[in-house]
mmCIF file with all atom_site columns, C-alpha atoms in Angstrom:
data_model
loop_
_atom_site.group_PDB
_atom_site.id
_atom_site.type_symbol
_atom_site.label_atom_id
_atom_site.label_alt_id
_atom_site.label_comp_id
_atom_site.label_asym_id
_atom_site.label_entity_id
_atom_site.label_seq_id
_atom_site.pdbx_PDB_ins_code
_atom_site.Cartn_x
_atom_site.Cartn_y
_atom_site.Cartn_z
_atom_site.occupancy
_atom_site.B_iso_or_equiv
_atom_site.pdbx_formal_charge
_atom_site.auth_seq_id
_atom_site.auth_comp_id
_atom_site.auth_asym_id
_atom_site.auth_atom_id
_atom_site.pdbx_PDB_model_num
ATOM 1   C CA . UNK A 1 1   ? -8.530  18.390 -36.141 1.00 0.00 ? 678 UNK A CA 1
ATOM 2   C CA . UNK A 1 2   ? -8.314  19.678 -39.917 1.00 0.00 ? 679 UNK A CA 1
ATOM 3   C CA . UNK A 1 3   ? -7.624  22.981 -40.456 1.00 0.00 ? 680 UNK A CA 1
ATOM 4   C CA . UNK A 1 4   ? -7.804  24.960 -43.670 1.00 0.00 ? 681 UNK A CA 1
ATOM 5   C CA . UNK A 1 5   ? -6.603  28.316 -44.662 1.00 0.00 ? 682 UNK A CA 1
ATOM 6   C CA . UNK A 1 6   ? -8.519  29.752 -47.837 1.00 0.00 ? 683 UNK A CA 1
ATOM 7   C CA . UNK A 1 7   ? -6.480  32.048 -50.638 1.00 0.00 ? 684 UNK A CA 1
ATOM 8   C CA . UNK A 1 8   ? -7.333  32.935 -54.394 1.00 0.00 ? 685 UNK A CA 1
ATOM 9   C CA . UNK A 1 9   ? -10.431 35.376 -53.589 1.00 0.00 ? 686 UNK A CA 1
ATOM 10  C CA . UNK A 1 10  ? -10.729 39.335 -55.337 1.00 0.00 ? 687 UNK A CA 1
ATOM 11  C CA . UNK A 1 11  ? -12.870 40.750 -57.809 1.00 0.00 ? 688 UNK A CA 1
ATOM 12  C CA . UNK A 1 12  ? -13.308 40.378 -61.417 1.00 0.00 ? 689 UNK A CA 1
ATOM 13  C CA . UNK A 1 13  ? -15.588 41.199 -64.186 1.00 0.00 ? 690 UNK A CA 1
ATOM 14  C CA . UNK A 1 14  ? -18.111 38.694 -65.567 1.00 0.00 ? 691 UNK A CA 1
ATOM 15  C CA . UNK A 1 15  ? -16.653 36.347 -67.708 1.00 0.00 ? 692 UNK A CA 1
ATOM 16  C CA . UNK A 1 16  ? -13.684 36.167 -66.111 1.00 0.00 ? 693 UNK A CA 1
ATOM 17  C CA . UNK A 1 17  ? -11.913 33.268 -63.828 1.00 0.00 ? 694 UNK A CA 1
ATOM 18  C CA . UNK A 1 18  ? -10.699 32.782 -60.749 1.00 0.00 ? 695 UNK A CA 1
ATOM 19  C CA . UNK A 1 19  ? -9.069  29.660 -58.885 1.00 0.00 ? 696 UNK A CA 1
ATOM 20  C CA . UNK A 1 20  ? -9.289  29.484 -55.108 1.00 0.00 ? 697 UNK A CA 1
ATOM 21  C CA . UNK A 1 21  ? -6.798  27.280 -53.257 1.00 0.00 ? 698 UNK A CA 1
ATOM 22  C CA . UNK A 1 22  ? -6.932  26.171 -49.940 1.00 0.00 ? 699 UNK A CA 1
ATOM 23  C CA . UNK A 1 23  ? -4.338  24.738 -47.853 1.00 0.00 ? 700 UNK A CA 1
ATOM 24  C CA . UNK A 1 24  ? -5.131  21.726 -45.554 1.00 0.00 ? 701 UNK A CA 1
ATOM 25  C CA . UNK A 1 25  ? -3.223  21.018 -42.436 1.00 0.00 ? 702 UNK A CA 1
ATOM 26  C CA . UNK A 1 26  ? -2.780  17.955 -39.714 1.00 0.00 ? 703 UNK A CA 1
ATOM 27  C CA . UNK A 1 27  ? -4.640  15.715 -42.486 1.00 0.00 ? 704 UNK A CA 1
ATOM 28  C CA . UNK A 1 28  ? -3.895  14.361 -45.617 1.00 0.00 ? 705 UNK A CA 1
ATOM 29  C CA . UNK A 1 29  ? -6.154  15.890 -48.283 1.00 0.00 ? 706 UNK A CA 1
ATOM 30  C CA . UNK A 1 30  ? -5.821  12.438 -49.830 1.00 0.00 ? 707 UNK A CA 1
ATOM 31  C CA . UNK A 1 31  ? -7.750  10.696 -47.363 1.00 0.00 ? 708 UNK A CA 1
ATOM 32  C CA . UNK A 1 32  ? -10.358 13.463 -46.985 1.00 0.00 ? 709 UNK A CA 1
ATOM 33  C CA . UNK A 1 33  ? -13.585 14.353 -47.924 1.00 0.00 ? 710 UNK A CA 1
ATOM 34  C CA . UNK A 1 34  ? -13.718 17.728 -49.133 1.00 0.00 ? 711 UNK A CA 1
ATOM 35  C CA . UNK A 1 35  ? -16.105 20.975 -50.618 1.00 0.00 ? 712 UNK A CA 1
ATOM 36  C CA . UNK A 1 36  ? -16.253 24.342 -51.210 1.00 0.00 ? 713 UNK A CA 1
ATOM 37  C CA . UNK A 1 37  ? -18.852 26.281 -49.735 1.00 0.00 ? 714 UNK A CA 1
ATOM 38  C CA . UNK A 1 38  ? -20.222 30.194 -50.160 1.00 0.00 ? 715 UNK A CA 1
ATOM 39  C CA . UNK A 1 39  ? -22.740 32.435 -48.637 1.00 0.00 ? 716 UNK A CA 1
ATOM 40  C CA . UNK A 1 40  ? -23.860 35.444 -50.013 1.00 0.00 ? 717 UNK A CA 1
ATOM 41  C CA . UNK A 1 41  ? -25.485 38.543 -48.528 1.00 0.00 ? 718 UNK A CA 1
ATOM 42  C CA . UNK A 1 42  ? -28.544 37.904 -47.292 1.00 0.00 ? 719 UNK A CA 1
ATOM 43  C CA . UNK A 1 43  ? -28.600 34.322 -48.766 1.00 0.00 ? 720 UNK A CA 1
ATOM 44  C CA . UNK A 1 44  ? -28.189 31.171 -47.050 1.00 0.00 ? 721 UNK A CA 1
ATOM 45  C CA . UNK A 1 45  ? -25.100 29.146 -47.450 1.00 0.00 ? 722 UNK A CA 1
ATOM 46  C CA . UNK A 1 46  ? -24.629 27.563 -50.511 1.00 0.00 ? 723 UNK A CA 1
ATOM 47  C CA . UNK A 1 47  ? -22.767 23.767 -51.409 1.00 0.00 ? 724 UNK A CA 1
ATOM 48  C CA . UNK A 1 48  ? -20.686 24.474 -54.705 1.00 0.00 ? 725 UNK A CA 1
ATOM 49  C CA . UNK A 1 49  ? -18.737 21.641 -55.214 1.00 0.00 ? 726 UNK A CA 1
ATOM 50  C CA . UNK A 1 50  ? -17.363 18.259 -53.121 1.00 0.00 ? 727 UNK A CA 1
ATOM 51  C CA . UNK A 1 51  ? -15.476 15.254 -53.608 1.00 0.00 ? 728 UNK A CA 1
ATOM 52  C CA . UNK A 1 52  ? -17.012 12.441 -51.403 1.00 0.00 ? 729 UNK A CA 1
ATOM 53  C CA . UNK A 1 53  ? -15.939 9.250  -50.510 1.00 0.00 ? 730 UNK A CA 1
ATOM 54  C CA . UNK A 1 54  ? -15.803 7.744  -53.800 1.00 0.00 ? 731 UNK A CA 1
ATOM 55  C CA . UNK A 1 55  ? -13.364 10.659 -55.450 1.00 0.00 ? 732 UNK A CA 1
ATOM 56  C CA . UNK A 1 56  ? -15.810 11.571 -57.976 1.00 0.00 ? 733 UNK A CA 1
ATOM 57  C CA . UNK A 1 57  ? -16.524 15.434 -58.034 1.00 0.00 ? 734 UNK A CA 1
ATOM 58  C CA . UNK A 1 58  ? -20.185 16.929 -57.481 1.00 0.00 ? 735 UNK A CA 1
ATOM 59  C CA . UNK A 1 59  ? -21.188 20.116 -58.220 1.00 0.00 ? 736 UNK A CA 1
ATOM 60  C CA . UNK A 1 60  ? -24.104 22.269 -57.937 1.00 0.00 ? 737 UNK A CA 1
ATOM 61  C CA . UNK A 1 61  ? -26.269 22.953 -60.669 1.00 0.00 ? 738 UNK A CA 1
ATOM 62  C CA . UNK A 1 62  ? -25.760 26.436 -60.602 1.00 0.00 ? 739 UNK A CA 1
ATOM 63  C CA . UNK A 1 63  ? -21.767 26.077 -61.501 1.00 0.00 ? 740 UNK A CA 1
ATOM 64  C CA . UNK A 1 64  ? -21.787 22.587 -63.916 1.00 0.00 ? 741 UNK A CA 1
ATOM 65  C CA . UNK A 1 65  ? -19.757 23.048 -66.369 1.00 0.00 ? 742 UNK A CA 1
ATOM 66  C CA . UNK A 1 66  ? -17.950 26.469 -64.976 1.00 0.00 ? 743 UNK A CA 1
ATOM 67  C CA . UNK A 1 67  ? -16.389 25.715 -61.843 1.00 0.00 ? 744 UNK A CA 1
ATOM 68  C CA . UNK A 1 68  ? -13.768 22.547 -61.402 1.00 0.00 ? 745 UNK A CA 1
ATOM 69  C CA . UNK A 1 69  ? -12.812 21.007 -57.841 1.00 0.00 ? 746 UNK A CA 1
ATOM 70  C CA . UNK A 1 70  ? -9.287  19.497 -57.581 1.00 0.00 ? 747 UNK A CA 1
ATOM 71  C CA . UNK A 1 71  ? -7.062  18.077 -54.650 1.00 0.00 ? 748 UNK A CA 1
ATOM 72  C CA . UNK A 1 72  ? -3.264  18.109 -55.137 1.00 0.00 ? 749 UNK A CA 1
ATOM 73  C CA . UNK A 1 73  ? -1.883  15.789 -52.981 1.00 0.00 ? 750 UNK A CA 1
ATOM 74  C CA . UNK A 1 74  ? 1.553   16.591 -53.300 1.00 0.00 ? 751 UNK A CA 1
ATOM 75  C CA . UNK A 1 75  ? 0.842   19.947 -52.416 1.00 0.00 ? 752 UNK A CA 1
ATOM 76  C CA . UNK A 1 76  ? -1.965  19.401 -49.458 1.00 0.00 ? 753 UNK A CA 1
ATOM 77  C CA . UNK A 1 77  ? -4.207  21.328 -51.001 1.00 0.00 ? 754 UNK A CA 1
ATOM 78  C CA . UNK A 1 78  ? -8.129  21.519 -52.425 1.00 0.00 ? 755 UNK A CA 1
ATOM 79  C CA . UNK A 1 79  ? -8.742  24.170 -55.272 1.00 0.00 ? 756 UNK A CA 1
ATOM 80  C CA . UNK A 1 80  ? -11.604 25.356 -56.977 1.00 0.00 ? 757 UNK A CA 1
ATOM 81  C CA . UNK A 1 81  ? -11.008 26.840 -60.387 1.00 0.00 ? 758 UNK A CA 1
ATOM 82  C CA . UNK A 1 82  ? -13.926 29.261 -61.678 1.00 0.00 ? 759 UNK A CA 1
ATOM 83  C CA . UNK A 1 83  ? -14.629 29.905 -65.000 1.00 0.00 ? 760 UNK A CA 1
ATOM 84  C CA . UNK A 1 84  ? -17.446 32.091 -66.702 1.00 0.00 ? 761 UNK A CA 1
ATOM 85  C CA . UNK A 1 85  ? -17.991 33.785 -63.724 1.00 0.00 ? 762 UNK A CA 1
ATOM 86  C CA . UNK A 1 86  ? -20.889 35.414 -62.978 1.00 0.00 ? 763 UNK A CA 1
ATOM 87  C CA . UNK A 1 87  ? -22.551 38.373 -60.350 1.00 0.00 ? 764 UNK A CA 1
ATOM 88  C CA . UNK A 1 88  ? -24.703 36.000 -58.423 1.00 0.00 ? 765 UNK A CA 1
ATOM 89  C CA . UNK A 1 89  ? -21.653 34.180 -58.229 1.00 0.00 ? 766 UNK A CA 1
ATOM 90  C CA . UNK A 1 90  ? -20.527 36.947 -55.257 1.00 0.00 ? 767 UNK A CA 1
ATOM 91  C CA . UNK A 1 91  ? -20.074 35.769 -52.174 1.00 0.00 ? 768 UNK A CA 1
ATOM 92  C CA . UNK A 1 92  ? -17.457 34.658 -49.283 1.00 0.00 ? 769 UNK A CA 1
ATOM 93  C CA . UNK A 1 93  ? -16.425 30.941 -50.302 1.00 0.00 ? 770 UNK A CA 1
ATOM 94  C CA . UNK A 1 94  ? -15.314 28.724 -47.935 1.00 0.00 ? 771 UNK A CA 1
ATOM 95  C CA . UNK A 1 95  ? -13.513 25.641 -48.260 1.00 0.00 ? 772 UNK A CA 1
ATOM 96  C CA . UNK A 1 96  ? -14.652 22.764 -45.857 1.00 0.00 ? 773 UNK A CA 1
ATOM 97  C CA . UNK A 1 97  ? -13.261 18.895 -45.012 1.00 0.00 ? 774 UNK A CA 1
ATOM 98  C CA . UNK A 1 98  ? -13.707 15.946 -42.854 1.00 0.00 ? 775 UNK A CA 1
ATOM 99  C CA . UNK A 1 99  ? -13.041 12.036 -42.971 1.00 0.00 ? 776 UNK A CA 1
ATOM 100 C CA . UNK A 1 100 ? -15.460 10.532 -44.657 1.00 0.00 ? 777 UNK A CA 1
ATOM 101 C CA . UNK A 1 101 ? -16.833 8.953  -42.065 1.00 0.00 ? 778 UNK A CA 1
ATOM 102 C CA . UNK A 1 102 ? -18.540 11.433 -40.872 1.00 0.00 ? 779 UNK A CA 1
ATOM 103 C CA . UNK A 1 103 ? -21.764 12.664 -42.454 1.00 0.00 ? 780 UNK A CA 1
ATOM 104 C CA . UNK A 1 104 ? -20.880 16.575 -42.875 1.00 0.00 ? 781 UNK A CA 1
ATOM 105 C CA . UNK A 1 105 ? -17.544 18.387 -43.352 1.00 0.00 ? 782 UNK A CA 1
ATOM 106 C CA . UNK A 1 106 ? -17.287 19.601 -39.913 1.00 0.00 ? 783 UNK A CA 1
ATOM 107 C CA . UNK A 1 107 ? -13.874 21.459 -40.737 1.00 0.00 ? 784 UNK A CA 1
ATOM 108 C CA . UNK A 1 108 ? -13.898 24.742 -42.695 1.00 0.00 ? 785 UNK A CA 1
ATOM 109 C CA . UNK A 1 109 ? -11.717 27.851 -43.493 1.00 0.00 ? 786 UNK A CA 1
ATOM 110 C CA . UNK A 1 110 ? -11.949 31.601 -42.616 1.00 0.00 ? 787 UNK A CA 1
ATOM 111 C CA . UNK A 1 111 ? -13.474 32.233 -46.289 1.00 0.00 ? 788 UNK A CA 1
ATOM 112 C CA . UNK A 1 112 ? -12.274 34.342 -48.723 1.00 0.00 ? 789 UNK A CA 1
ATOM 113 C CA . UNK A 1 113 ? -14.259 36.987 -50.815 1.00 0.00 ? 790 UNK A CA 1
ATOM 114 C CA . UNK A 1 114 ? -15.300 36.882 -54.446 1.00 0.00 ? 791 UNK A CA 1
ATOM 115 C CA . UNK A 1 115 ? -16.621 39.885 -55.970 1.00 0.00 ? 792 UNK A CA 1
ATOM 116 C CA . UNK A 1 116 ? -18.128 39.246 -59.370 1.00 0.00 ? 793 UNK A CA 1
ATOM 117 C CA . UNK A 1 117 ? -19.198 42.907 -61.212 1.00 0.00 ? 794 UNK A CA 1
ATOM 118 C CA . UNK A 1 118 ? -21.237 43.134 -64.407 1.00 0.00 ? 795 UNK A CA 1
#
């Protein structure tokens, strides 16, 4: 079983940039497919970015060109670096994993919060 452990989250203005890391455990990252995940209040969750099978990143439309997923292998880890950030970007983000084999990422984190003000 994967399990993932979520840091990076806290509150910034608009504009500014965050990077969330999240530490992967009993798996190589390497070898897994991966995503980050958030749910705001009152909104239902949200995919942000994922790297499938093939290793090619995928993002939402709603963070192209601000947000960047990464995997360090060395390290075990996924990140997800935010740039340009935005209020309606609020919300817990999660990061989530599985083999690839499997159609969803089964495996997720605790979350962490981002608070984006205006």
């Amino acid at each position: 079983q994967v399990q993932l452990m979520e840091s990076g989250g806290g509150s910034v203005q608009a504009g500014g940039s965050l990077t969330l890391s999240c530490e992967v455990s009993r798996f190589p990252v390497s070898v897994l497919c991966v995503g980050w995940f958030r749910q705001a209040p009152g909104k239902e969750r949200e995919g942000v970015a994922h790297i499938g099978g093939d290793g090619r990143p995928k993002y939402a439309d709603s963070v192209l060109g601000r947000f960047t997923i990464s995997k360090d292998n060395a390290k075990n880890t996924l990140s997800l670096q935010m740039n340009s950030l935005k209020p309606e970007d609020t919300g817990i983000y999660y990061c989530a994993a599985d083999t690839c084999a499997q159609k969803d990422l089964r495996y997720r984190g605790q979350g962490t919060q981002v608070t984006v003000s205006s």
